[in-house]
Amino acid sequence: DKEIAFTIDAGDLVSDGRRGQYRRFLNQVQEALTVPFLTAIGNHDLGNGRIGPGNYREIFGPTYYAFQIGQSSFIVLDATSELGFDKVERQWLEDELHKTQGSKARFVFIHVPPFDPRGTYPPERNWKDLMDLLRRYNVTHLFTSHIHGYFSGIWEGGPYTITGGAGARLQGSDPQH
């Protein structure tokens, strides 16, 4: 599709963050895509905590970043745990949201969603802070992954989509998910 300018993957590119896995993954992506490929880091990209973000950073760069295309702003965060993210990243996010207030659309991408629509884990306090921040700055849409299914709707006043069915068997019994 000639109208697609780029793609963003919301994390868990590989199963445990090893270089060889990234090489195989990138070879497959480069064969299939003709547009730029951007990523958010996922918990599996860290080797579930055993390897850390070093290999990811070497290949893809920073674990959180932002960019603008036309009147649209895109913010990609490092959220690899149900506990949320640290104070430095949270302040960076607020600064980015403040800088982009003039954008017509603002999209945020994270790996772990701020809540689980299946009820598996309750939202942590810093996730509520994130959702308050996204509402305050009128973020257009939040895209997440991590949960192996598809969910889309409004949560605490914010539109979201969870699309995490790429790397494992889909979970749940609802065919819509």
Short mmCIF file of N, CA and C in Angstrom, two decimals:
data_model
loop_
_atom_site.label_atom_id
_atom_site.label_comp_id
_atom_site.label_asym_id
_atom_site.label_seq_id
_atom_site.Cartn_x
_atom_site.Cartn_y
_atom_site.Cartn_z
N ASP A 1 0.85 -1.18 0.00
CA ASP A 1 0.00 0.00 0.00
C ASP A 1 0.89 1.24 0.00
N LYS A 2 0.79 2.01 -1.03
CA LYS A 2 1.65 3.19 -1.19
C LYS A 2 1.36 4.30 -0.19
N GLU A 3 0.23 4.23 0.49
CA GLU A 3 -0.11 5.27 1.47
C GLU A 3 0.51 5.01 2.84
N ILE A 4 1.06 3.83 3.07
CA ILE A 4 1.69 3.52 4.35
C ILE A 4 3.09 4.09 4.35
N ALA A 5 3.37 4.97 5.32
CA ALA A 5 4.67 5.64 5.39
C ALA A 5 5.68 4.86 6.23
N PHE A 6 5.20 4.14 7.25
CA PHE A 6 6.07 3.39 8.15
C PHE A 6 5.20 2.44 8.96
N THR A 7 5.86 1.57 9.73
CA THR A 7 5.14 0.67 10.62
C THR A 7 5.80 0.71 12.00
N ILE A 8 5.01 0.51 13.04
CA ILE A 8 5.54 0.46 14.40
C ILE A 8 5.11 -0.86 15.03
N ASP A 9 6.08 -1.60 15.52
CA ASP A 9 5.83 -2.84 16.23
C ASP A 9 5.86 -2.53 17.72
N ALA A 10 4.88 -3.01 18.48
CA ALA A 10 4.75 -2.67 19.90
C ALA A 10 5.47 -3.64 20.83
N GLY A 11 6.53 -4.28 20.36
CA GLY A 11 7.39 -5.04 21.27
C GLY A 11 7.24 -6.54 21.21
N ASP A 12 8.20 -7.20 21.88
CA ASP A 12 8.38 -8.65 21.84
C ASP A 12 8.71 -9.08 20.41
N LEU A 13 9.73 -8.45 19.87
CA LEU A 13 10.19 -8.77 18.52
C LEU A 13 10.78 -10.16 18.46
N VAL A 14 11.46 -10.56 19.55
CA VAL A 14 12.11 -11.87 19.64
C VAL A 14 11.74 -12.51 20.97
N SER A 15 12.07 -13.79 21.13
CA SER A 15 11.62 -14.48 22.34
C SER A 15 12.49 -14.22 23.56
N ASP A 16 13.81 -13.96 23.38
CA ASP A 16 14.60 -13.73 24.59
C ASP A 16 15.79 -12.77 24.42
N GLY A 17 15.75 -11.91 23.42
CA GLY A 17 16.71 -10.82 23.32
C GLY A 17 18.11 -11.16 22.85
N ARG A 18 18.32 -12.37 22.33
CA ARG A 18 19.67 -12.73 21.84
C ARG A 18 19.91 -12.17 20.45
N ARG A 19 21.17 -11.83 20.16
CA ARG A 19 21.55 -11.22 18.87
C ARG A 19 21.12 -12.07 17.67
N GLY A 20 21.32 -13.37 17.74
CA GLY A 20 20.95 -14.25 16.63
C GLY A 20 19.47 -14.18 16.32
N GLN A 21 18.66 -14.08 17.35
CA GLN A 21 17.22 -13.95 17.13
C GLN A 21 16.89 -12.65 16.42
N TYR A 22 17.56 -11.58 16.84
CA TYR A 22 17.35 -10.29 16.16
C TYR A 22 17.78 -10.36 14.70
N ARG A 23 18.90 -11.03 14.42
CA ARG A 23 19.37 -11.16 13.03
C ARG A 23 18.32 -11.86 12.17
N ARG A 24 17.82 -13.00 12.68
CA ARG A 24 16.79 -13.74 11.93
C ARG A 24 15.54 -12.89 11.73
N PHE A 25 15.12 -12.22 12.79
CA PHE A 25 13.93 -11.38 12.73
C PHE A 25 14.10 -10.27 11.70
N LEU A 26 15.24 -9.57 11.75
CA LEU A 26 15.46 -8.46 10.81
C LEU A 26 15.56 -8.94 9.37
N ASN A 27 16.15 -10.10 9.15
CA ASN A 27 16.19 -10.64 7.78
C ASN A 27 14.78 -10.87 7.25
N GLN A 28 13.91 -11.41 8.08
CA GLN A 28 12.52 -11.63 7.66
C GLN A 28 11.81 -10.31 7.40
N VAL A 29 11.98 -9.34 8.28
CA VAL A 29 11.31 -8.05 8.14
C VAL A 29 11.81 -7.33 6.89
N GLN A 30 13.11 -7.33 6.68
CA GLN A 30 13.67 -6.61 5.54
C GLN A 30 13.23 -7.22 4.21
N GLU A 31 12.98 -8.52 4.18
CA GLU A 31 12.48 -9.16 2.97
C GLU A 31 11.03 -8.77 2.68
N ALA A 32 10.25 -8.52 3.74
CA ALA A 32 8.81 -8.31 3.59
C ALA A 32 8.39 -6.85 3.54
N LEU A 33 9.16 -5.95 4.14
CA LEU A 33 8.73 -4.56 4.22
C LEU A 33 9.47 -3.66 3.25
N THR A 34 8.75 -2.69 2.74
CA THR A 34 9.37 -1.68 1.87
C THR A 34 9.27 -0.30 2.49
N VAL A 35 8.78 -0.24 3.75
CA VAL A 35 8.66 1.03 4.48
C VAL A 35 9.51 0.95 5.75
N PRO A 36 9.85 2.09 6.33
CA PRO A 36 10.62 2.06 7.58
C PRO A 36 9.90 1.27 8.67
N PHE A 37 10.69 0.57 9.48
CA PHE A 37 10.18 -0.29 10.55
C PHE A 37 10.67 0.26 11.88
N LEU A 38 9.74 0.72 12.72
CA LEU A 38 10.06 1.27 14.03
C LEU A 38 9.55 0.33 15.10
N THR A 39 10.13 0.42 16.30
CA THR A 39 9.77 -0.55 17.33
C THR A 39 9.64 0.10 18.71
N ALA A 40 8.86 -0.56 19.54
CA ALA A 40 8.85 -0.34 20.98
C ALA A 40 9.49 -1.58 21.59
N ILE A 41 10.15 -1.43 22.70
CA ILE A 41 10.78 -2.58 23.35
C ILE A 41 9.74 -3.34 24.18
N GLY A 42 9.84 -4.68 24.16
CA GLY A 42 8.95 -5.53 24.96
C GLY A 42 9.74 -6.31 25.98
N ASN A 43 9.04 -6.95 26.90
CA ASN A 43 9.71 -7.70 27.96
C ASN A 43 10.55 -8.86 27.40
N HIS A 44 10.13 -9.50 26.33
CA HIS A 44 10.92 -10.59 25.75
C HIS A 44 12.18 -10.06 25.07
N ASP A 45 12.15 -8.82 24.60
CA ASP A 45 13.34 -8.21 23.99
C ASP A 45 14.44 -8.01 25.02
N LEU A 46 14.08 -8.05 26.29
CA LEU A 46 15.05 -7.94 27.39
C LEU A 46 15.49 -9.32 27.86
N GLY A 47 15.04 -10.35 27.19
CA GLY A 47 15.31 -11.70 27.68
C GLY A 47 14.60 -11.94 29.00
N ASN A 48 13.42 -11.32 29.15
CA ASN A 48 12.66 -11.37 30.40
C ASN A 48 13.52 -10.98 31.60
N GLY A 49 14.35 -9.95 31.41
CA GLY A 49 15.18 -9.42 32.48
C GLY A 49 16.57 -10.03 32.57
N ARG A 50 16.82 -11.13 31.89
CA ARG A 50 18.12 -11.81 31.99
C ARG A 50 19.19 -11.14 31.13
N ILE A 51 18.81 -10.58 30.00
CA ILE A 51 19.79 -10.01 29.07
C ILE A 51 19.85 -8.49 29.18
N GLY A 52 18.72 -7.85 29.35
CA GLY A 52 18.69 -6.39 29.43
C GLY A 52 18.53 -5.77 28.06
N PRO A 53 18.51 -4.43 28.00
CA PRO A 53 18.21 -3.73 26.75
C PRO A 53 19.40 -3.52 25.82
N GLY A 54 20.59 -4.01 26.16
CA GLY A 54 21.79 -3.73 25.36
C GLY A 54 21.69 -4.14 23.90
N ASN A 55 21.28 -5.36 23.62
CA ASN A 55 21.17 -5.81 22.22
C ASN A 55 20.11 -5.02 21.48
N TYR A 56 18.98 -4.76 22.13
CA TYR A 56 17.92 -3.98 21.50
C TYR A 56 18.44 -2.59 21.13
N ARG A 57 19.08 -1.92 22.09
CA ARG A 57 19.59 -0.56 21.85
C ARG A 57 20.62 -0.53 20.73
N GLU A 58 21.48 -1.54 20.69
CA GLU A 58 22.50 -1.61 19.64
C GLU A 58 21.88 -1.66 18.25
N ILE A 59 20.78 -2.37 18.13
CA ILE A 59 20.14 -2.58 16.83
C ILE A 59 19.14 -1.47 16.50
N PHE A 60 18.29 -1.12 17.48
CA PHE A 60 17.17 -0.22 17.21
C PHE A 60 17.35 1.19 17.77
N GLY A 61 18.28 1.38 18.69
CA GLY A 61 18.49 2.71 19.28
C GLY A 61 17.80 2.84 20.62
N PRO A 62 17.41 4.07 20.98
CA PRO A 62 16.83 4.33 22.30
C PRO A 62 15.57 3.51 22.55
N THR A 63 15.29 3.25 23.81
CA THR A 63 14.09 2.48 24.15
C THR A 63 12.86 3.35 24.28
N TYR A 64 13.04 4.66 24.28
CA TYR A 64 11.88 5.55 24.13
C TYR A 64 12.31 6.77 23.33
N TYR A 65 11.38 7.24 22.49
CA TYR A 65 11.68 8.31 21.55
C TYR A 65 10.39 8.89 21.00
N ALA A 66 10.50 10.00 20.29
CA ALA A 66 9.33 10.64 19.69
C ALA A 66 9.72 11.21 18.34
N PHE A 67 8.73 11.37 17.47
CA PHE A 67 8.96 12.00 16.18
C PHE A 67 7.64 12.59 15.68
N GLN A 68 7.74 13.44 14.71
CA GLN A 68 6.59 14.13 14.15
C GLN A 68 6.59 13.93 12.64
N ILE A 69 5.42 13.67 12.09
CA ILE A 69 5.25 13.64 10.64
C ILE A 69 4.03 14.50 10.35
N GLY A 70 4.25 15.59 9.64
CA GLY A 70 3.17 16.52 9.36
C GLY A 70 2.59 17.04 10.66
N GLN A 71 1.29 16.95 10.81
CA GLN A 71 0.60 17.41 12.01
C GLN A 71 0.35 16.29 13.03
N SER A 72 1.04 15.18 12.86
CA SER A 72 0.87 14.04 13.78
C SER A 72 2.15 13.79 14.56
N SER A 73 1.98 13.55 15.85
CA SER A 73 3.11 13.23 16.74
C SER A 73 3.01 11.77 17.16
N PHE A 74 4.16 11.13 17.25
CA PHE A 74 4.26 9.72 17.62
C PHE A 74 5.23 9.62 18.79
N ILE A 75 4.78 8.98 19.87
CA ILE A 75 5.61 8.82 21.07
C ILE A 75 5.68 7.33 21.38
N VAL A 76 6.90 6.81 21.44
CA VAL A 76 7.12 5.40 21.72
C VAL A 76 7.80 5.31 23.08
N LEU A 77 7.19 4.55 24.00
CA LEU A 77 7.69 4.47 25.38
C LEU A 77 8.31 3.12 25.68
N ASP A 78 9.11 3.08 26.72
CA ASP A 78 9.71 1.85 27.23
C ASP A 78 8.87 1.41 28.42
N ALA A 79 7.94 0.50 28.18
CA ALA A 79 7.08 -0.04 29.23
C ALA A 79 7.10 -1.55 29.09
N THR A 80 8.02 -2.18 29.80
CA THR A 80 8.22 -3.63 29.65
C THR A 80 7.76 -4.41 30.88
N SER A 81 7.05 -3.77 31.78
CA SER A 81 6.62 -4.42 33.02
C SER A 81 5.23 -3.92 33.38
N GLU A 82 4.50 -4.74 34.11
CA GLU A 82 3.19 -4.33 34.59
C GLU A 82 3.30 -3.18 35.59
N LEU A 83 4.51 -2.88 36.06
CA LEU A 83 4.71 -1.82 37.05
C LEU A 83 4.82 -0.44 36.43
N GLY A 84 4.88 -0.34 35.12
CA GLY A 84 4.95 0.96 34.47
C GLY A 84 6.37 1.37 34.12
N PHE A 85 6.68 2.66 34.26
CA PHE A 85 8.00 3.14 33.89
C PHE A 85 8.51 4.13 34.93
N ASP A 86 9.79 4.48 34.82
CA ASP A 86 10.43 5.28 35.88
C ASP A 86 10.11 6.77 35.76
N LYS A 87 10.53 7.54 36.79
CA LYS A 87 10.22 8.97 36.87
C LYS A 87 10.89 9.77 35.76
N VAL A 88 12.08 9.37 35.34
CA VAL A 88 12.78 10.09 34.27
C VAL A 88 11.99 9.98 32.97
N GLU A 89 11.57 8.78 32.64
CA GLU A 89 10.79 8.58 31.41
C GLU A 89 9.43 9.27 31.51
N ARG A 90 8.82 9.22 32.69
CA ARG A 90 7.53 9.87 32.88
C ARG A 90 7.65 11.38 32.64
N GLN A 91 8.72 12.01 33.16
CA GLN A 91 8.92 13.44 32.95
C GLN A 91 9.20 13.74 31.48
N TRP A 92 9.99 12.88 30.84
CA TRP A 92 10.27 13.02 29.40
C TRP A 92 8.96 12.99 28.61
N LEU A 93 8.07 12.04 28.97
CA LEU A 93 6.77 11.92 28.29
C LEU A 93 5.96 13.20 28.47
N GLU A 94 5.89 13.70 29.68
CA GLU A 94 5.11 14.92 29.89
C GLU A 94 5.68 16.08 29.09
N ASP A 95 7.01 16.19 29.04
CA ASP A 95 7.65 17.24 28.24
C ASP A 95 7.29 17.09 26.76
N GLU A 96 7.32 15.87 26.24
CA GLU A 96 6.96 15.61 24.84
C GLU A 96 5.51 15.97 24.56
N LEU A 97 4.62 15.57 25.47
CA LEU A 97 3.21 15.87 25.29
C LEU A 97 2.97 17.39 25.31
N HIS A 98 3.69 18.07 26.17
CA HIS A 98 3.57 19.53 26.24
C HIS A 98 4.06 20.16 24.93
N LYS A 99 5.22 19.70 24.42
CA LYS A 99 5.78 20.25 23.18
C LYS A 99 4.87 20.03 21.99
N THR A 100 4.09 18.97 22.00
CA THR A 100 3.30 18.60 20.82
C THR A 100 1.83 18.99 20.94
N GLN A 101 1.51 19.90 21.83
CA GLN A 101 0.10 20.28 22.02
C GLN A 101 -0.54 20.82 20.74
N GLY A 102 0.25 21.37 19.82
CA GLY A 102 -0.29 21.90 18.58
C GLY A 102 -0.55 20.85 17.51
N SER A 103 -0.18 19.61 17.76
CA SER A 103 -0.40 18.55 16.78
C SER A 103 -1.88 18.23 16.65
N LYS A 104 -2.29 17.88 15.44
CA LYS A 104 -3.68 17.48 15.23
C LYS A 104 -3.97 16.10 15.81
N ALA A 105 -2.94 15.23 15.78
CA ALA A 105 -3.10 13.87 16.31
C ALA A 105 -1.83 13.48 17.06
N ARG A 106 -2.03 12.79 18.19
CA ARG A 106 -0.89 12.29 18.97
C ARG A 106 -1.14 10.84 19.32
N PHE A 107 -0.19 10.00 18.95
CA PHE A 107 -0.30 8.57 19.16
C PHE A 107 0.82 8.11 20.09
N VAL A 108 0.47 7.27 21.06
CA VAL A 108 1.45 6.74 22.01
C VAL A 108 1.48 5.23 21.85
N PHE A 109 2.71 4.68 21.85
CA PHE A 109 2.93 3.24 21.70
C PHE A 109 3.72 2.73 22.90
N ILE A 110 3.21 1.67 23.55
CA ILE A 110 3.91 1.01 24.65
C ILE A 110 3.70 -0.49 24.51
N HIS A 111 4.54 -1.25 25.17
CA HIS A 111 4.38 -2.70 25.08
C HIS A 111 3.29 -3.18 26.05
N VAL A 112 3.53 -3.05 27.34
CA VAL A 112 2.57 -3.54 28.33
C VAL A 112 1.44 -2.52 28.47
N PRO A 113 0.19 -2.96 28.32
CA PRO A 113 -0.92 -2.02 28.46
C PRO A 113 -1.09 -1.59 29.91
N PRO A 114 -1.69 -0.42 30.13
CA PRO A 114 -1.86 0.08 31.50
C PRO A 114 -2.93 -0.68 32.29
N PHE A 115 -3.66 -1.55 31.64
CA PHE A 115 -4.65 -2.39 32.32
C PHE A 115 -4.84 -3.63 31.47
N ASP A 116 -5.41 -4.65 32.07
CA ASP A 116 -5.68 -5.89 31.36
C ASP A 116 -7.19 -6.05 31.23
N PRO A 117 -7.74 -5.96 30.02
CA PRO A 117 -9.19 -6.07 29.86
C PRO A 117 -9.74 -7.42 30.29
N ARG A 118 -8.86 -8.40 30.46
CA ARG A 118 -9.30 -9.71 30.93
C ARG A 118 -9.36 -9.76 32.45
N GLY A 119 -8.84 -8.70 33.13
CA GLY A 119 -8.86 -8.65 34.58
C GLY A 119 -7.72 -9.39 35.25
N THR A 120 -6.69 -9.79 34.50
CA THR A 120 -5.59 -10.57 35.05
C THR A 120 -4.74 -9.78 36.03
N TYR A 121 -4.42 -8.53 35.71
CA TYR A 121 -3.67 -7.71 36.67
C TYR A 121 -4.32 -6.34 36.78
N PRO A 122 -4.41 -5.85 38.02
CA PRO A 122 -5.05 -4.53 38.21
C PRO A 122 -4.10 -3.41 37.80
N PRO A 123 -4.63 -2.26 37.43
CA PRO A 123 -3.75 -1.15 37.09
C PRO A 123 -2.97 -0.66 38.30
N GLU A 124 -1.69 -0.43 38.14
CA GLU A 124 -0.85 0.11 39.20
C GLU A 124 -1.05 1.62 39.27
N ARG A 125 -0.61 2.23 40.37
CA ARG A 125 -0.77 3.67 40.56
C ARG A 125 -0.13 4.47 39.44
N ASN A 126 1.10 4.08 39.01
CA ASN A 126 1.75 4.86 37.96
C ASN A 126 1.08 4.67 36.60
N TRP A 127 0.33 3.59 36.39
CA TRP A 127 -0.45 3.46 35.17
C TRP A 127 -1.61 4.44 35.18
N LYS A 128 -2.22 4.63 36.36
CA LYS A 128 -3.31 5.62 36.46
C LYS A 128 -2.75 7.00 36.17
N ASP A 129 -1.53 7.26 36.64
CA ASP A 129 -0.87 8.54 36.35
C ASP A 129 -0.66 8.69 34.85
N LEU A 130 -0.26 7.61 34.17
CA LEU A 130 -0.08 7.66 32.72
C LEU A 130 -1.39 8.00 32.03
N MET A 131 -2.45 7.32 32.39
CA MET A 131 -3.74 7.57 31.74
C MET A 131 -4.23 8.99 32.02
N ASP A 132 -4.00 9.49 33.24
CA ASP A 132 -4.35 10.89 33.54
C ASP A 132 -3.58 11.83 32.63
N LEU A 133 -2.29 11.56 32.44
CA LEU A 133 -1.44 12.39 31.59
C LEU A 133 -1.92 12.35 30.13
N LEU A 134 -2.25 11.16 29.63
CA LEU A 134 -2.72 11.04 28.25
C LEU A 134 -4.04 11.77 28.04
N ARG A 135 -4.92 11.69 29.03
CA ARG A 135 -6.20 12.42 28.94
C ARG A 135 -5.97 13.93 29.00
N ARG A 136 -5.13 14.37 29.94
CA ARG A 136 -4.88 15.80 30.12
C ARG A 136 -4.34 16.43 28.84
N TYR A 137 -3.50 15.68 28.11
CA TYR A 137 -2.90 16.21 26.88
C TYR A 137 -3.64 15.74 25.62
N ASN A 138 -4.83 15.18 25.79
CA ASN A 138 -5.69 14.79 24.67
C ASN A 138 -4.99 13.91 23.64
N VAL A 139 -4.36 12.85 24.13
CA VAL A 139 -3.73 11.89 23.21
C VAL A 139 -4.82 11.23 22.39
N THR A 140 -4.58 11.14 21.10
CA THR A 140 -5.57 10.60 20.16
C THR A 140 -5.82 9.12 20.37
N HIS A 141 -4.73 8.34 20.55
CA HIS A 141 -4.89 6.89 20.67
C HIS A 141 -3.65 6.28 21.32
N LEU A 142 -3.87 5.28 22.16
CA LEU A 142 -2.81 4.51 22.80
C LEU A 142 -2.79 3.12 22.17
N PHE A 143 -1.62 2.71 21.66
CA PHE A 143 -1.45 1.37 21.08
C PHE A 143 -0.53 0.57 21.98
N THR A 144 -0.94 -0.66 22.31
CA THR A 144 -0.14 -1.52 23.17
C THR A 144 -0.11 -2.94 22.60
N SER A 145 0.58 -3.81 23.31
CA SER A 145 0.73 -5.19 22.87
C SER A 145 0.67 -6.08 24.12
N HIS A 146 1.61 -6.99 24.27
CA HIS A 146 1.85 -7.84 25.44
C HIS A 146 0.79 -8.91 25.65
N ILE A 147 -0.48 -8.54 25.66
CA ILE A 147 -1.55 -9.52 25.84
C ILE A 147 -1.80 -10.16 24.48
N HIS A 148 -1.86 -11.47 24.45
CA HIS A 148 -1.97 -12.19 23.18
C HIS A 148 -3.43 -12.30 22.74
N GLY A 149 -3.93 -11.16 22.27
CA GLY A 149 -5.29 -11.06 21.78
C GLY A 149 -5.51 -9.65 21.27
N TYR A 150 -6.72 -9.37 20.81
CA TYR A 150 -7.04 -8.05 20.27
C TYR A 150 -8.17 -7.43 21.08
N PHE A 151 -7.93 -6.22 21.55
CA PHE A 151 -8.94 -5.47 22.29
C PHE A 151 -8.85 -4.02 21.82
N SER A 152 -9.99 -3.36 21.73
CA SER A 152 -9.99 -1.95 21.34
C SER A 152 -11.20 -1.30 21.97
N GLY A 153 -11.03 -0.06 22.45
CA GLY A 153 -12.15 0.62 23.08
C GLY A 153 -11.70 1.89 23.78
N ILE A 154 -12.41 2.23 24.83
CA ILE A 154 -12.12 3.40 25.65
C ILE A 154 -11.87 2.91 27.06
N TRP A 155 -10.78 3.33 27.67
CA TRP A 155 -10.50 2.99 29.06
C TRP A 155 -10.22 4.28 29.80
N GLU A 156 -11.00 4.50 30.86
CA GLU A 156 -10.86 5.72 31.67
C GLU A 156 -10.77 6.96 30.78
N GLY A 157 -11.62 7.02 29.76
CA GLY A 157 -11.69 8.19 28.90
C GLY A 157 -10.68 8.23 27.77
N GLY A 158 -9.81 7.23 27.67
CA GLY A 158 -8.79 7.23 26.63
C GLY A 158 -8.96 6.10 25.64
N PRO A 159 -8.94 6.40 24.33
CA PRO A 159 -9.04 5.34 23.33
C PRO A 159 -7.76 4.51 23.28
N TYR A 160 -7.92 3.21 23.17
CA TYR A 160 -6.77 2.30 23.16
C TYR A 160 -7.01 1.14 22.21
N THR A 161 -5.90 0.53 21.78
CA THR A 161 -5.94 -0.73 21.06
C THR A 161 -4.83 -1.61 21.59
N ILE A 162 -5.17 -2.85 21.94
CA ILE A 162 -4.18 -3.85 22.31
C ILE A 162 -4.14 -4.83 21.16
N THR A 163 -2.98 -4.98 20.54
CA THR A 163 -2.85 -5.89 19.42
C THR A 163 -1.58 -6.71 19.64
N GLY A 164 -1.72 -7.83 20.30
CA GLY A 164 -0.55 -8.62 20.67
C GLY A 164 -0.62 -10.05 20.23
N GLY A 165 -1.04 -10.31 19.03
CA GLY A 165 -1.20 -11.68 18.60
C GLY A 165 -0.14 -12.20 17.66
N ALA A 166 1.00 -11.54 17.56
CA ALA A 166 1.96 -11.92 16.53
C ALA A 166 2.87 -13.07 16.92
N GLY A 167 3.28 -13.17 18.18
CA GLY A 167 4.35 -14.09 18.50
C GLY A 167 3.97 -15.33 19.26
N ALA A 168 2.72 -15.47 19.64
CA ALA A 168 2.33 -16.64 20.43
C ALA A 168 0.88 -16.97 20.14
N ARG A 169 0.46 -18.09 20.68
CA ARG A 169 -0.93 -18.51 20.55
C ARG A 169 -1.84 -17.46 21.19
N LEU A 170 -2.96 -17.14 20.53
CA LEU A 170 -3.89 -16.17 21.06
C LEU A 170 -4.54 -16.72 22.32
N GLN A 171 -4.80 -15.85 23.29
CA GLN A 171 -5.38 -16.25 24.55
C GLN A 171 -6.85 -15.87 24.61
N GLY A 172 -7.61 -16.58 25.41
CA GLY A 172 -9.03 -16.26 25.59
C GLY A 172 -9.91 -17.06 24.66
N SER A 173 -11.20 -17.03 24.96
CA SER A 173 -12.15 -17.81 24.17
C SER A 173 -13.05 -16.95 23.30
N ASP A 174 -13.02 -15.63 23.46
CA ASP A 174 -13.85 -14.74 22.68
C ASP A 174 -13.27 -14.61 21.27
N PRO A 175 -13.98 -15.04 20.22
CA PRO A 175 -13.42 -14.97 18.86
C PRO A 175 -13.09 -13.54 18.39
N GLN A 176 -13.74 -12.53 18.98
CA GLN A 176 -13.43 -11.15 18.60
C GLN A 176 -12.04 -10.73 19.11
N HIS A 177 -11.52 -11.40 20.10
CA HIS A 177 -10.23 -11.04 20.67
C HIS A 177 -9.13 -11.88 20.06
#
